[in-house]
Short mmCIF file of C-alpha atoms and ligand atoms in Angstrom, two decimals:
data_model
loop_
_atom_site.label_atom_id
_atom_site.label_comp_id
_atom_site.label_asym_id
_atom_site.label_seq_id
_atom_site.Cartn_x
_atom_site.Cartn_y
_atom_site.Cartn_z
CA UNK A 1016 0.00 0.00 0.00
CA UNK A 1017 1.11 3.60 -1.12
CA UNK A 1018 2.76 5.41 2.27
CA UNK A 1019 0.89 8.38 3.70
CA UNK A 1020 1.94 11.04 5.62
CA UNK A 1021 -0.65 11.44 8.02
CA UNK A 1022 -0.30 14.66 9.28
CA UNK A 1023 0.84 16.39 6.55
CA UNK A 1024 -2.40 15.80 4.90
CA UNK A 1025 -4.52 16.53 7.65
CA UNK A 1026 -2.77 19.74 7.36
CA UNK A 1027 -2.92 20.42 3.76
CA UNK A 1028 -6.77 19.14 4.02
CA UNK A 1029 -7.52 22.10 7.04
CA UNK A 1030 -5.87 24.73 5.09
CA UNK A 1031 -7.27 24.37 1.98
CA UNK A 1032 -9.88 21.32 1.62
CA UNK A 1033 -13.59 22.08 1.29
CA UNK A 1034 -15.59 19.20 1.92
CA UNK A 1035 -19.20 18.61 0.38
CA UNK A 1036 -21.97 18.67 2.76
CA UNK A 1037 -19.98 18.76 5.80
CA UNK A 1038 -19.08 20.58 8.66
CA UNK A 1039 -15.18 22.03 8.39
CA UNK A 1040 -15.38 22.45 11.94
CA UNK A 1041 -14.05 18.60 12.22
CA UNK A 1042 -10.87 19.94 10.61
CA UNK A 1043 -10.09 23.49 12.66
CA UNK A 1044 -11.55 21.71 16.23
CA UNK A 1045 -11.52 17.77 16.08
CA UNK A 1046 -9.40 15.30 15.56
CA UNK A 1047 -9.21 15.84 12.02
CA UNK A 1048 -11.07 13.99 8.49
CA UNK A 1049 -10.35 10.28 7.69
CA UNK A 1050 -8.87 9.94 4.85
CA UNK A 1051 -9.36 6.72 2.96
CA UNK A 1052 -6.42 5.90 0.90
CA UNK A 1053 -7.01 1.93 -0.45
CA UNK A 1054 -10.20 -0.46 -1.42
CA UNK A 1055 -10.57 -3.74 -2.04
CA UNK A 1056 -13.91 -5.80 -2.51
CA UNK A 1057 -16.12 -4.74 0.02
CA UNK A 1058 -13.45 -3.19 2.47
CA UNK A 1059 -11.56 0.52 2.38
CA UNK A 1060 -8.45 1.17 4.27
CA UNK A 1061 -7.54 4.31 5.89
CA UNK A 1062 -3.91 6.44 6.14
CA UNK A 1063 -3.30 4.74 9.23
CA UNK A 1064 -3.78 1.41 8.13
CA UNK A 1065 -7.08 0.63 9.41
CA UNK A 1066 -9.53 -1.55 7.75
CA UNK A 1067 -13.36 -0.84 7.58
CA UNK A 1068 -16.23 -2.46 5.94
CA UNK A 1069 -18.02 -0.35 2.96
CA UNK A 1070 -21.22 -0.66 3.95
CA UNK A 1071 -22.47 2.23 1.80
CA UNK A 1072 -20.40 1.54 -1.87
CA UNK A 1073 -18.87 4.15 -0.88
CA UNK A 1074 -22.24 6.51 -1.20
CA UNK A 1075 -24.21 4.22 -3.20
CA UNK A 1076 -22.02 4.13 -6.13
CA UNK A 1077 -19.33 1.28 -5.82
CA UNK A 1078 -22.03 -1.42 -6.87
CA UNK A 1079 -18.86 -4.06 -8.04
CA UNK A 1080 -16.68 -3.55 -5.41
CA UNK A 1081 -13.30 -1.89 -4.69
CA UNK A 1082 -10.17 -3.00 -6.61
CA UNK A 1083 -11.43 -3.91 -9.87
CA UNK A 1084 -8.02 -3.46 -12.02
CA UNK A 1085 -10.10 -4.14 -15.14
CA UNK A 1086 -11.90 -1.39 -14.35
CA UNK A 1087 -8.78 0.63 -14.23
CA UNK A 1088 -7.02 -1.06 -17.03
CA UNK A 1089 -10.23 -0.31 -19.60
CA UNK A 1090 -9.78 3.48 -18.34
CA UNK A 1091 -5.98 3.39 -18.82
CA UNK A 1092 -5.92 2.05 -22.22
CA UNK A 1093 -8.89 4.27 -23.64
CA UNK A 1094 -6.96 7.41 -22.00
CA UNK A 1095 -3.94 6.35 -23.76
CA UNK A 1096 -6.31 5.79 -26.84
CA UNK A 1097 -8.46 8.49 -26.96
CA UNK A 1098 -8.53 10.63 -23.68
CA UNK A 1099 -11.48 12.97 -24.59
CA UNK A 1100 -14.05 14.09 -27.20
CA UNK A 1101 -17.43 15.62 -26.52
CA UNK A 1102 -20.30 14.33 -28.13
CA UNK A 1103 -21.46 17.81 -29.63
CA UNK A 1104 -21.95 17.33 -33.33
CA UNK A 1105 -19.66 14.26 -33.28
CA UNK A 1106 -19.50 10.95 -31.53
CA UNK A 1107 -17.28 8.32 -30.37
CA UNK A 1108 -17.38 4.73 -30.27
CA UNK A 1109 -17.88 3.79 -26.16
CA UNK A 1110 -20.56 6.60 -26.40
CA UNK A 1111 -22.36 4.96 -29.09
CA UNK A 1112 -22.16 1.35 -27.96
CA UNK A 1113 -23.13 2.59 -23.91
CA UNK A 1114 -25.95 4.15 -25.27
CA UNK A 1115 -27.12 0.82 -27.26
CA UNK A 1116 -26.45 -1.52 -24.14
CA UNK A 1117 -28.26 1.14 -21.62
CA UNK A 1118 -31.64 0.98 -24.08
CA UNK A 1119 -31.01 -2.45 -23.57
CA UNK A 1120 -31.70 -2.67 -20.12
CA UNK A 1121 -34.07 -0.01 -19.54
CA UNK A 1122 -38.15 -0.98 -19.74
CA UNK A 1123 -40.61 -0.13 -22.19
CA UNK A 1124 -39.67 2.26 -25.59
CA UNK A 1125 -36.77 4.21 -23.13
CA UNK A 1126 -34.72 3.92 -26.26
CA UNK A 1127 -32.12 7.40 -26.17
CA UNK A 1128 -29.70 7.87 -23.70
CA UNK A 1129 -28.96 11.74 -23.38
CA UNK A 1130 -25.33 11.51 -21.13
CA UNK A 1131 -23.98 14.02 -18.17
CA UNK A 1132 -21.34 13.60 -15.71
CA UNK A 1133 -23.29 12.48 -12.57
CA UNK A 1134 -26.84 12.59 -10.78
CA UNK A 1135 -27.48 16.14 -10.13
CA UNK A 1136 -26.96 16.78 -13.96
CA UNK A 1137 -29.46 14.04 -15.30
CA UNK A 1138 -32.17 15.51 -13.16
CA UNK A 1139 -31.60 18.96 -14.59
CA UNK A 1140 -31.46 17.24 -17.85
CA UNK A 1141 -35.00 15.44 -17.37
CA UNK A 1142 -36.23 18.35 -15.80
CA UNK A 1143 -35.77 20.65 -19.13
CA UNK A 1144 -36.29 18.27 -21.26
CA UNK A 1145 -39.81 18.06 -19.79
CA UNK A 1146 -40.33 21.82 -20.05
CA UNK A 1147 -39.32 21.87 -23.36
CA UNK A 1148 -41.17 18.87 -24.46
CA UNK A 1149 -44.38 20.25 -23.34
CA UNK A 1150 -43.79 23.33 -25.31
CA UNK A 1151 -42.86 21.34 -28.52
CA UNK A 1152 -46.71 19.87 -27.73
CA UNK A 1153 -47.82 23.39 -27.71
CA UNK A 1154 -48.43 23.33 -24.07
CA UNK A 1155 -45.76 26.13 -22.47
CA UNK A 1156 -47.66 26.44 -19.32
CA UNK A 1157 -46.73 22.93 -18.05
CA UNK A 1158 -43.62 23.42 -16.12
CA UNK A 1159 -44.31 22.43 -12.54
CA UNK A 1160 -42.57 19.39 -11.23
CA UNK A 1161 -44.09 17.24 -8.58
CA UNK A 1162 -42.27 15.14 -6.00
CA UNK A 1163 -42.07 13.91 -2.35
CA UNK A 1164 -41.18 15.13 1.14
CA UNK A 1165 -37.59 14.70 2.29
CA UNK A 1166 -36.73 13.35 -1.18
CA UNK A 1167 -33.28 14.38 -2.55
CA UNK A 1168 -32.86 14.55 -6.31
CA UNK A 1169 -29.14 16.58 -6.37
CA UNK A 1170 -28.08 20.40 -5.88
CA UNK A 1171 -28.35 21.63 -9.11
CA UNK A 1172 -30.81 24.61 -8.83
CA UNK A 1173 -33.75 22.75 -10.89
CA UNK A 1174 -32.87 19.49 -9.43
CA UNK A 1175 -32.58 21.41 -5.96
CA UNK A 1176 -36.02 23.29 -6.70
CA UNK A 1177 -37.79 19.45 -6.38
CA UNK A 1178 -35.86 18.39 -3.76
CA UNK A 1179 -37.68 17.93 -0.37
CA UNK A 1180 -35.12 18.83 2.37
CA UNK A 1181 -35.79 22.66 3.66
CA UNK A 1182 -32.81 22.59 5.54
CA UNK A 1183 -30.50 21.84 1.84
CA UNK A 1184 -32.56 24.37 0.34
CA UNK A 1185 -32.87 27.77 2.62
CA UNK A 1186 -29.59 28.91 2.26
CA UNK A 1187 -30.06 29.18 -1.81
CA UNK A 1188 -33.88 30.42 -2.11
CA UNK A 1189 -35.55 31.96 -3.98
CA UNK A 1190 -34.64 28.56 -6.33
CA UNK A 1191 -36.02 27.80 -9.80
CA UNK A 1192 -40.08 28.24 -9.28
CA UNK A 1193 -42.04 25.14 -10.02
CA UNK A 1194 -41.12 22.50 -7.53
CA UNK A 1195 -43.92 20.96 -5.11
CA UNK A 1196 -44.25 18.79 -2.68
CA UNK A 1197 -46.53 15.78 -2.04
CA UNK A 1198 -46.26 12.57 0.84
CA UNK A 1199 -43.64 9.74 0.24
CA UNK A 1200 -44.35 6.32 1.31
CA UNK A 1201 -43.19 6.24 4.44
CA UNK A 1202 -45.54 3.53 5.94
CA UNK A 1203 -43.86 3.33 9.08
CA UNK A 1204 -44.87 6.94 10.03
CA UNK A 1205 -48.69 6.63 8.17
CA UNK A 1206 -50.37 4.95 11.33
CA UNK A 1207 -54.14 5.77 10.19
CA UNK A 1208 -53.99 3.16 7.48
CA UNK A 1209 -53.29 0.44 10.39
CA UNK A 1210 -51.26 -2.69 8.62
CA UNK A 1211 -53.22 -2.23 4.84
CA UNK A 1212 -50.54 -1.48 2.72
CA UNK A 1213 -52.49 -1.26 -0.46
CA UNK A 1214 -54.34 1.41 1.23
CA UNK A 1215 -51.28 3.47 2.13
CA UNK A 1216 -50.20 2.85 -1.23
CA UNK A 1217 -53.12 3.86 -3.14
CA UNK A 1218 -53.48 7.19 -0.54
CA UNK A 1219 -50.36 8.40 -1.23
CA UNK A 1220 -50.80 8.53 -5.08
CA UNK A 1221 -53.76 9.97 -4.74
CA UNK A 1222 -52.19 12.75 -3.08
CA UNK A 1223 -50.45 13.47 -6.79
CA UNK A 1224 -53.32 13.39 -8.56
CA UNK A 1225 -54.77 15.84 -6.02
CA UNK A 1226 -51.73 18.36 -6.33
CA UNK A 1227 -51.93 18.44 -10.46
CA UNK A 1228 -55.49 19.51 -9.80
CA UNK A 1229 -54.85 21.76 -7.58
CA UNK A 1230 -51.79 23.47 -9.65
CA UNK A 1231 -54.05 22.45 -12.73
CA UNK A 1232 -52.96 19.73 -14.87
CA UNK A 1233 -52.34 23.05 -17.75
CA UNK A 1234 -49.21 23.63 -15.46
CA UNK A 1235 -47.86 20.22 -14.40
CA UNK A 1236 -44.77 19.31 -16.29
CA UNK A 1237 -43.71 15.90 -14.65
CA UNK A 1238 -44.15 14.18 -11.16
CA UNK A 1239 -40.22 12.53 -10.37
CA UNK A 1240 -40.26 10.14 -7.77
CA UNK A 1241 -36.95 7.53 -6.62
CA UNK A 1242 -38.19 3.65 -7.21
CA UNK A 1243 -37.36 3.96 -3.62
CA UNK A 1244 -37.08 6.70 -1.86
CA UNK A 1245 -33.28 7.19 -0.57
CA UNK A 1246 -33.24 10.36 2.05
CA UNK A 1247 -35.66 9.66 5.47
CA UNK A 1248 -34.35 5.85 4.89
CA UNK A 1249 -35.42 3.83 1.96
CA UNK A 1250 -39.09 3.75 1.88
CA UNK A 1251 -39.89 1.51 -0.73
CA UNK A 1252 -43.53 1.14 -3.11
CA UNK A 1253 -46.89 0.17 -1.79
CA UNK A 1254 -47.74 -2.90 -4.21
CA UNK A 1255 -50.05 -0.67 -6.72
CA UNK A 1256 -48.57 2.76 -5.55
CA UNK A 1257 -46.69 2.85 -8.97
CA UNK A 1258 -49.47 1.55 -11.15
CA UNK A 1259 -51.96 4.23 -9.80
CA UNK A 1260 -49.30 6.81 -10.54
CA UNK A 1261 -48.93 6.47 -13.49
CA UNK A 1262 -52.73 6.12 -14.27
CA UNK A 1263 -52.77 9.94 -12.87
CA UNK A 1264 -49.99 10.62 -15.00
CA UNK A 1265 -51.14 9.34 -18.17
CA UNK A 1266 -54.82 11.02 -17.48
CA UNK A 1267 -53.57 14.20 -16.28
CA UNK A 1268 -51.09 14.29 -19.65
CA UNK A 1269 -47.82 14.36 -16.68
CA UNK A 1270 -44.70 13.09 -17.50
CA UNK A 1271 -43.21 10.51 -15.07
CA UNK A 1272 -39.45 10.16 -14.43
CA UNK A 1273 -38.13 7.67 -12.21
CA UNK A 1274 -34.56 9.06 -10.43
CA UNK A 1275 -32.62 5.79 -10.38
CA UNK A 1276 -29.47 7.64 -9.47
CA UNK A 1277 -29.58 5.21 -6.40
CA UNK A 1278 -31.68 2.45 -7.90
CA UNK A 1279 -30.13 2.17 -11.27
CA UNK A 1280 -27.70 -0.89 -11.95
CA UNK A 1281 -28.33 -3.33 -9.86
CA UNK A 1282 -29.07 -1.77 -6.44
CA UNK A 1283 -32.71 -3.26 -6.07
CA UNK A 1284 -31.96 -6.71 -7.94
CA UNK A 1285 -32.38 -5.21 -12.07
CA UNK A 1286 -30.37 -3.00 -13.69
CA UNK A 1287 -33.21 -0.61 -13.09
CA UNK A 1288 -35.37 -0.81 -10.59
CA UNK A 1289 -37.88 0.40 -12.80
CA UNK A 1290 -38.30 -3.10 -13.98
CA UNK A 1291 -39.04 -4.56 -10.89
CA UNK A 1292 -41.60 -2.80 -9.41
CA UNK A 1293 -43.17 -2.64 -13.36
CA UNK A 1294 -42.86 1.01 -13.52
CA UNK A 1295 -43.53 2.46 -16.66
CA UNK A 1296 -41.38 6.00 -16.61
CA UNK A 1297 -41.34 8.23 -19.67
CA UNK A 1298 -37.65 8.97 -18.54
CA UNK A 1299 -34.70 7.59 -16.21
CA UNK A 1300 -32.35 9.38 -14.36
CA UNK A 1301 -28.98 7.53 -13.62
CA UNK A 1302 -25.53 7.27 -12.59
CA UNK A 1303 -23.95 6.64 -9.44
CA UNK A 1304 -23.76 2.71 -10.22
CA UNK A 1305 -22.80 3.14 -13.87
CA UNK A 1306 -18.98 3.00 -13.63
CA UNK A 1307 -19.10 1.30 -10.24
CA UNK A 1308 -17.44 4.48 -9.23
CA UNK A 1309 -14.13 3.92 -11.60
CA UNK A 1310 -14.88 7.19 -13.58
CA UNK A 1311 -17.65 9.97 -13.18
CA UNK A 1312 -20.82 9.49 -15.94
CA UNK A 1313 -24.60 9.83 -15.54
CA UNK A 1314 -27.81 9.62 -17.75
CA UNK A 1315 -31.04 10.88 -18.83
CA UNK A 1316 -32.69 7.84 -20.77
CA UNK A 1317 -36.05 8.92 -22.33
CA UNK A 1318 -38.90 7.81 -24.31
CA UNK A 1319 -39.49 7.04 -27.90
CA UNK A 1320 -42.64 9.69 -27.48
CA UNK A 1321 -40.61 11.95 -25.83
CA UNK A 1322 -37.58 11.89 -28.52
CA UNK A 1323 -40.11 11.57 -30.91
CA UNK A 1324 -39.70 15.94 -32.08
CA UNK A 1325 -36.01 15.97 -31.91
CA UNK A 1326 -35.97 13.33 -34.70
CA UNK A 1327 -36.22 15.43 -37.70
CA UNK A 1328 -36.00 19.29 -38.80
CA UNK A 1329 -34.32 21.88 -36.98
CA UNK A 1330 -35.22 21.24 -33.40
CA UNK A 1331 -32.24 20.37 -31.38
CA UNK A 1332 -32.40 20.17 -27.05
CA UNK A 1333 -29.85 23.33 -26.67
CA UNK A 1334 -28.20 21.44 -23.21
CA UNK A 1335 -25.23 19.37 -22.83
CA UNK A 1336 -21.86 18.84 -21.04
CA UNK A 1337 -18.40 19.01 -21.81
CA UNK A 1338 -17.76 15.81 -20.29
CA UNK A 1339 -20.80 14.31 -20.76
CA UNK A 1340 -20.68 10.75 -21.98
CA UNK A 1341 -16.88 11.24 -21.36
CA UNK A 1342 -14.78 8.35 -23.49
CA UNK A 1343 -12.78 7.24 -20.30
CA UNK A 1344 -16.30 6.79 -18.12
CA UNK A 1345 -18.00 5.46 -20.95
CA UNK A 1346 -15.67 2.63 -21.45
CA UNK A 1347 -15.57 1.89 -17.78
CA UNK A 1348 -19.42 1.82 -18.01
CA UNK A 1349 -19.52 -0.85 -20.57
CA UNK A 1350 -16.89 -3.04 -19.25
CA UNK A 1351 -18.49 -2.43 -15.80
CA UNK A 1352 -21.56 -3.79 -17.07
CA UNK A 1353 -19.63 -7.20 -18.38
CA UNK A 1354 -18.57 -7.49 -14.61
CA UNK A 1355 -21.98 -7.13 -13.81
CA UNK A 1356 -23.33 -10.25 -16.24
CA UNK A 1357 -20.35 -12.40 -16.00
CA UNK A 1358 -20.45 -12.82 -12.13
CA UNK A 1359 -24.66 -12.46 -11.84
CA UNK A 1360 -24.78 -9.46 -9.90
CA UNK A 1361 -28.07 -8.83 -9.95
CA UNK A 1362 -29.13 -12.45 -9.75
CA UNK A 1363 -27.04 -12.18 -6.57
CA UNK A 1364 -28.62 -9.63 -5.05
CA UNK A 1365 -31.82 -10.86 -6.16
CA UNK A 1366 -31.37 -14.08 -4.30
CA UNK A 1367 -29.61 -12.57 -1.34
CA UNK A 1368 -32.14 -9.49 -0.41
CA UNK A 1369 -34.08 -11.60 1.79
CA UNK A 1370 -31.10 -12.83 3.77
CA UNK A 1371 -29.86 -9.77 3.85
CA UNK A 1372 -33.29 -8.26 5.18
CA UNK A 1373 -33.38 -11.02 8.05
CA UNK A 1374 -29.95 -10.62 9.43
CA UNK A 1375 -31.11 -7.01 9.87
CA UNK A 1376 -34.46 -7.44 11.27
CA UNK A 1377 -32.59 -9.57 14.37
CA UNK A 1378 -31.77 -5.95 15.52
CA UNK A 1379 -35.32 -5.15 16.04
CA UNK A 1380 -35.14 -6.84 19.29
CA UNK A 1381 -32.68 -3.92 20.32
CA UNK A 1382 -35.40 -0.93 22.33
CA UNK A 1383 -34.15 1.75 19.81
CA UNK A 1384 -34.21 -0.36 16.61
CA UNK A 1385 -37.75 1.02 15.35
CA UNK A 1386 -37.78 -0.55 11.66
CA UNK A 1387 -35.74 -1.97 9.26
CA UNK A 1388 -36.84 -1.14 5.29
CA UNK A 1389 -35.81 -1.15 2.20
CA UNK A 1390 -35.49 -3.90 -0.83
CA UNK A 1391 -32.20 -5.39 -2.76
CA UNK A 1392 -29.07 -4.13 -0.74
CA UNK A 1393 -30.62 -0.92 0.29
CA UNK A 1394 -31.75 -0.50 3.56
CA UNK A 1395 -32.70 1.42 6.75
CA UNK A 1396 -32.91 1.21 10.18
CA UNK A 1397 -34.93 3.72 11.98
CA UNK A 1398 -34.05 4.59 15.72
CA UNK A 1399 -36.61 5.62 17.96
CA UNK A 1400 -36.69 7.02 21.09
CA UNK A 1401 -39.94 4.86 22.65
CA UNK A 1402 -40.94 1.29 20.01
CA UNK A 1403 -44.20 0.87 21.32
CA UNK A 1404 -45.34 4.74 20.34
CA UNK A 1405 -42.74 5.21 17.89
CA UNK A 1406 -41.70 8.57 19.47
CA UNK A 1407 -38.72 9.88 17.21
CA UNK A 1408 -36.14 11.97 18.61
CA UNK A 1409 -36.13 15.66 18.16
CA UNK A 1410 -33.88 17.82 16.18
CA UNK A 1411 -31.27 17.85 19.40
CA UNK A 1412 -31.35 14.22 20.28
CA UNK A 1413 -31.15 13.32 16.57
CA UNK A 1414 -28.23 15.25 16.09
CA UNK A 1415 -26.12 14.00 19.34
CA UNK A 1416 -27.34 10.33 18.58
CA UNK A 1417 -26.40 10.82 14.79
CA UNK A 1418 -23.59 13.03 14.33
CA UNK A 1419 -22.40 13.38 18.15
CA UNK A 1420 -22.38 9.24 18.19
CA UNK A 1421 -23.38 7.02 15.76
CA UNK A 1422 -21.30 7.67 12.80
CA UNK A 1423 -17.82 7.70 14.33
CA UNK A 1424 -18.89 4.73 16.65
CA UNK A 1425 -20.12 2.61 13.61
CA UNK A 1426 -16.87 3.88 12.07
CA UNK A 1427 -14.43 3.16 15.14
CA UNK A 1428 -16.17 -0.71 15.10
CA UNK A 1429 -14.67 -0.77 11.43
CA UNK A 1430 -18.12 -0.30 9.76
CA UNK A 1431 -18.74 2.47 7.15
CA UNK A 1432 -22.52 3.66 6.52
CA UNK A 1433 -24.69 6.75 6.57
CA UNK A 1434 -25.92 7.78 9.58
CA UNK A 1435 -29.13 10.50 8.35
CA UNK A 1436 -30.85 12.96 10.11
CA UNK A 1437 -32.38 14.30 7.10
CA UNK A 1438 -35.77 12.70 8.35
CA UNK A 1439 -36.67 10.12 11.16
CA UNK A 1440 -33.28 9.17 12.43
CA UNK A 1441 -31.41 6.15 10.29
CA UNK A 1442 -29.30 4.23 9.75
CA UNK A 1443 -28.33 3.56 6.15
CA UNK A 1444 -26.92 0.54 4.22
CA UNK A 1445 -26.05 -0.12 0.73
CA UNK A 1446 -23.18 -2.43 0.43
CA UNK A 1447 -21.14 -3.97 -2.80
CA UNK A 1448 -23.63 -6.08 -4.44
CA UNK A 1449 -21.02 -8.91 -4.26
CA UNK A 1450 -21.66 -9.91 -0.78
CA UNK A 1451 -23.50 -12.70 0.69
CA UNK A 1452 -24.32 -14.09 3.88
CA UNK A 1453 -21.20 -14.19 6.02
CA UNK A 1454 -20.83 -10.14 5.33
CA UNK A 1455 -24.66 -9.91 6.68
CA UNK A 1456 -23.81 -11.65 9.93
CA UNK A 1457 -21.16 -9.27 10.32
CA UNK A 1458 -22.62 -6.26 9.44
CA UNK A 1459 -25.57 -7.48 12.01
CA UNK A 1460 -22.80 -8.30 14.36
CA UNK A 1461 -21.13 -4.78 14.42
CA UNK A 1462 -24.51 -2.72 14.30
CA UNK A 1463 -26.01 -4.72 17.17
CA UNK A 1464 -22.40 -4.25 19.54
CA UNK A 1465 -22.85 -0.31 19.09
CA UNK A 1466 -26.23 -0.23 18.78
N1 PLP B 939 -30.92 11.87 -7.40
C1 PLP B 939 -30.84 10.99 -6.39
C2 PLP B 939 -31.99 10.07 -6.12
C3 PLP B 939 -29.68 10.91 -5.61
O1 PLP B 939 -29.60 10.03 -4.60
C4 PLP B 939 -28.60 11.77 -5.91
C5 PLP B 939 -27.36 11.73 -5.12
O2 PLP B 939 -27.27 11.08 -4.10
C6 PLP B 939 -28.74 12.68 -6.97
C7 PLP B 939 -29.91 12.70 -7.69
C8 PLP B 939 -27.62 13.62 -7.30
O3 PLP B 939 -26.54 12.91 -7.85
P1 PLP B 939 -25.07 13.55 -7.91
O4 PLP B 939 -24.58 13.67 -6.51
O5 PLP B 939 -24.29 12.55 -8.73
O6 PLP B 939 -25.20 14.86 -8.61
#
């Protein structure tokens, strides 16, 4: 392993790092960042040498695992090949052929693959796209965007004007008009519908169809809602929650975009996630899982109907990247995706969720264990301050238990996940999809010792 001078970098890192969504305080008046120097299969070293579990991919992203030298070889020769050409007027090869195996997987007639360089960036892209789509239609008063409390969909300032976190969004307001809010499907916190899941379900889109008659349908763009929902802790469908949206959608003349960001390659148990709950989007937003991490890339895949006007004639979607659909990224992608059928990845997960799911729900006989949800390798754990009434903590407790505790504890046992505050208290996991069931013993192992 390379050497590291430890306190030279934490030096270098307080003078002149920022970090992204984090307190800098830990540099000027703790004991300083860790800095993660090595990976390798499901583990990450640190500068001193110690060894963790990845129980996050990193943040959702490193969906094959750490240490692929494939991976790094496919980026290494295409950089020596052809480092970079944008995909304005011209094309190149790994663009073209990603594009072609992406179509592939996606459902339905989501048959062109617009490319950016990460999450944040396909939102935006859906999120004009829709505008201008409904004013190809004739219809330039449909630009409102619907989507769900605590939902994150990136910081862009469109993808930030749909996102449902106040706290990420008060600093930058007033933000793009047009973003509104309805319920996610938190069934854990919905205690009116009792245990009837299909009820929650079917309330909660309802709720959409109410808010696009309340803006008026005239105005409504596009509803975007995560297969499941990532931020408050991986709420997951209501069986016929996604069948009655898109009903509203289709009757209401709404486009629906599923933000597989998370979701997308493999996460859930299909390369979209889209497939297995039988959505039926009219566009995709992905990346994170893409490259497995190896090199930045992210996509906007869209609808035969919705590509339909840029076809022919003179129209063309004046948005793009520089490094969108980069050469380097986009030859990682499609090697990435080899990895993914030669070893079965999402057959694996597929198989494993349910293990997975019942090593974690042991910890529910811990007092502040509250619920454990999710599907594929995506869950959370919600902490709560009294089980039988499901009192959550409030702001201050959340924050001491979270931030004050939980992460560098879970950390100091050698396991890496997200500790969130951003709604109910959680815990989040989203390991390597290469695991099994000796890494689910041990990740119930080290949760229930700090627990
Ligand atoms: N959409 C969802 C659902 C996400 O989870 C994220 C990031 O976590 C984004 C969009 C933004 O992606 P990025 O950070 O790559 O811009």
């Amino acid at each position: 392993m390379t050497e590291f001078n430890e306190a030279d970098l934490q030096q270098k890192a307080k003078d002149h790092l920022w970090m992204h969504f984090s307190r800098q305080s830990v540099m000027e008046d703790g004991a300083g960042v860790p800095i993660i120097v090595k990976g390798d299969g499901h583990h990450i070293w640190d500068s001193k040498g110690k060894k963790y579990f990845d129980g996050l991919s990193g943040l959702f992203v490193v969906n094959a695992g750490h240490g692929r030298t494939r991976l790094a070889e496919t980026a290494a020769k295409q950089a020596a090949e052809l480092a970079f050409f944008p995909i304005w007027s011209y094309a190149h090869p790994n663009a073209i052929e990603l594009a072609d195996r992406i179509a592939d997987y996606a459902p339905g007639d989501l048959n062109r693959v617009f490319f950016s360089t990460g999450g944040g960036e396909a939102v935006e892209t859906a999120f004009k796209l829709a505008k201008y789509y409904w004013k190809l239609q004739g219809q330039p008063t449909k630009h409102k965007v619907i989507s769900r409390s605590v939902a994150y969909h990136g910081t862009p300032q469109g993808a930030l004007a749909i996102t449902g976190i106040p706290a990420m969004k008060a600093m930058f307001e007033p933000l793009t008009p047009g973003g509104f809010r309805v319920p996610n499907t938190n069934f854990y916190r919905a205690t009116e519908h009792g245990d009837n899941l299909i009820e929650f379900g079917q309330w909660a889109a309802n709720r959409i169809e109410e808010m696009i008659l309340f803006e008026g349908p005239e105005t409504v763009a596009a509803v975007f809602l995560e297969p499941v929902q990532n931020s408050g802790g991986c709420f997951t469908p209501p069986p016929g929650y996604f069948k009655r949206v898109r009903e509203i959608c289709t009757k209401y003349d709404v486009l629906l975009v599923a933000d597989e960001v998370i979701t997308g390659f493999g996460r859930i148990g299909d390369m979209f996630a889209s497939t297995t709950y039988d959505i039926q989007p009219d566009m995709i937003t992905c990346a994170k899982g893409m490259t497995s991490g190896y090199s930045p890339i992210g996509a906007t895949i869209v609808s035969d109907r919705i590509y339909e006007p840029f076809k022919h004639g003179q129209t063309s979607f004046s948005h793009g990247y520089t490094f969108g659909g980069h050469p380097v990224s986009a030859a990682v992608a499609l090697e990435n995706l080899k990895i993914f059928e030669e070893e079965r990845l999402t057959q694996n997960v597929k198989e494993n969720s349910p293990h997975f799911r019942a090593a974690l729900d042991k910890l529910l006989d811990i007092p502040i264990v509250g619920d454990v949800r999710g599907d594929g390798y995506f869950f959370g754990i919600e902490l709560v301050k009294d089980k039988d009434t499901r009192e959550t903590f409030n702001d201050e407790e959340s924050e001491r238990l979270l931030r004050g505790f939980l992460s560098k504890a879970l950390f100091d046992a050698g396991l890496y996940c997200r500790a969130d505050d951003r709604g109910d208290p959680v815990i989040q996991l989203a390991p390597p999809l290469t695991i099994g069931q000796a890494e689910f013993d041990e990740i119930e192992q080290t949760l229930r010792g700090v627990l």
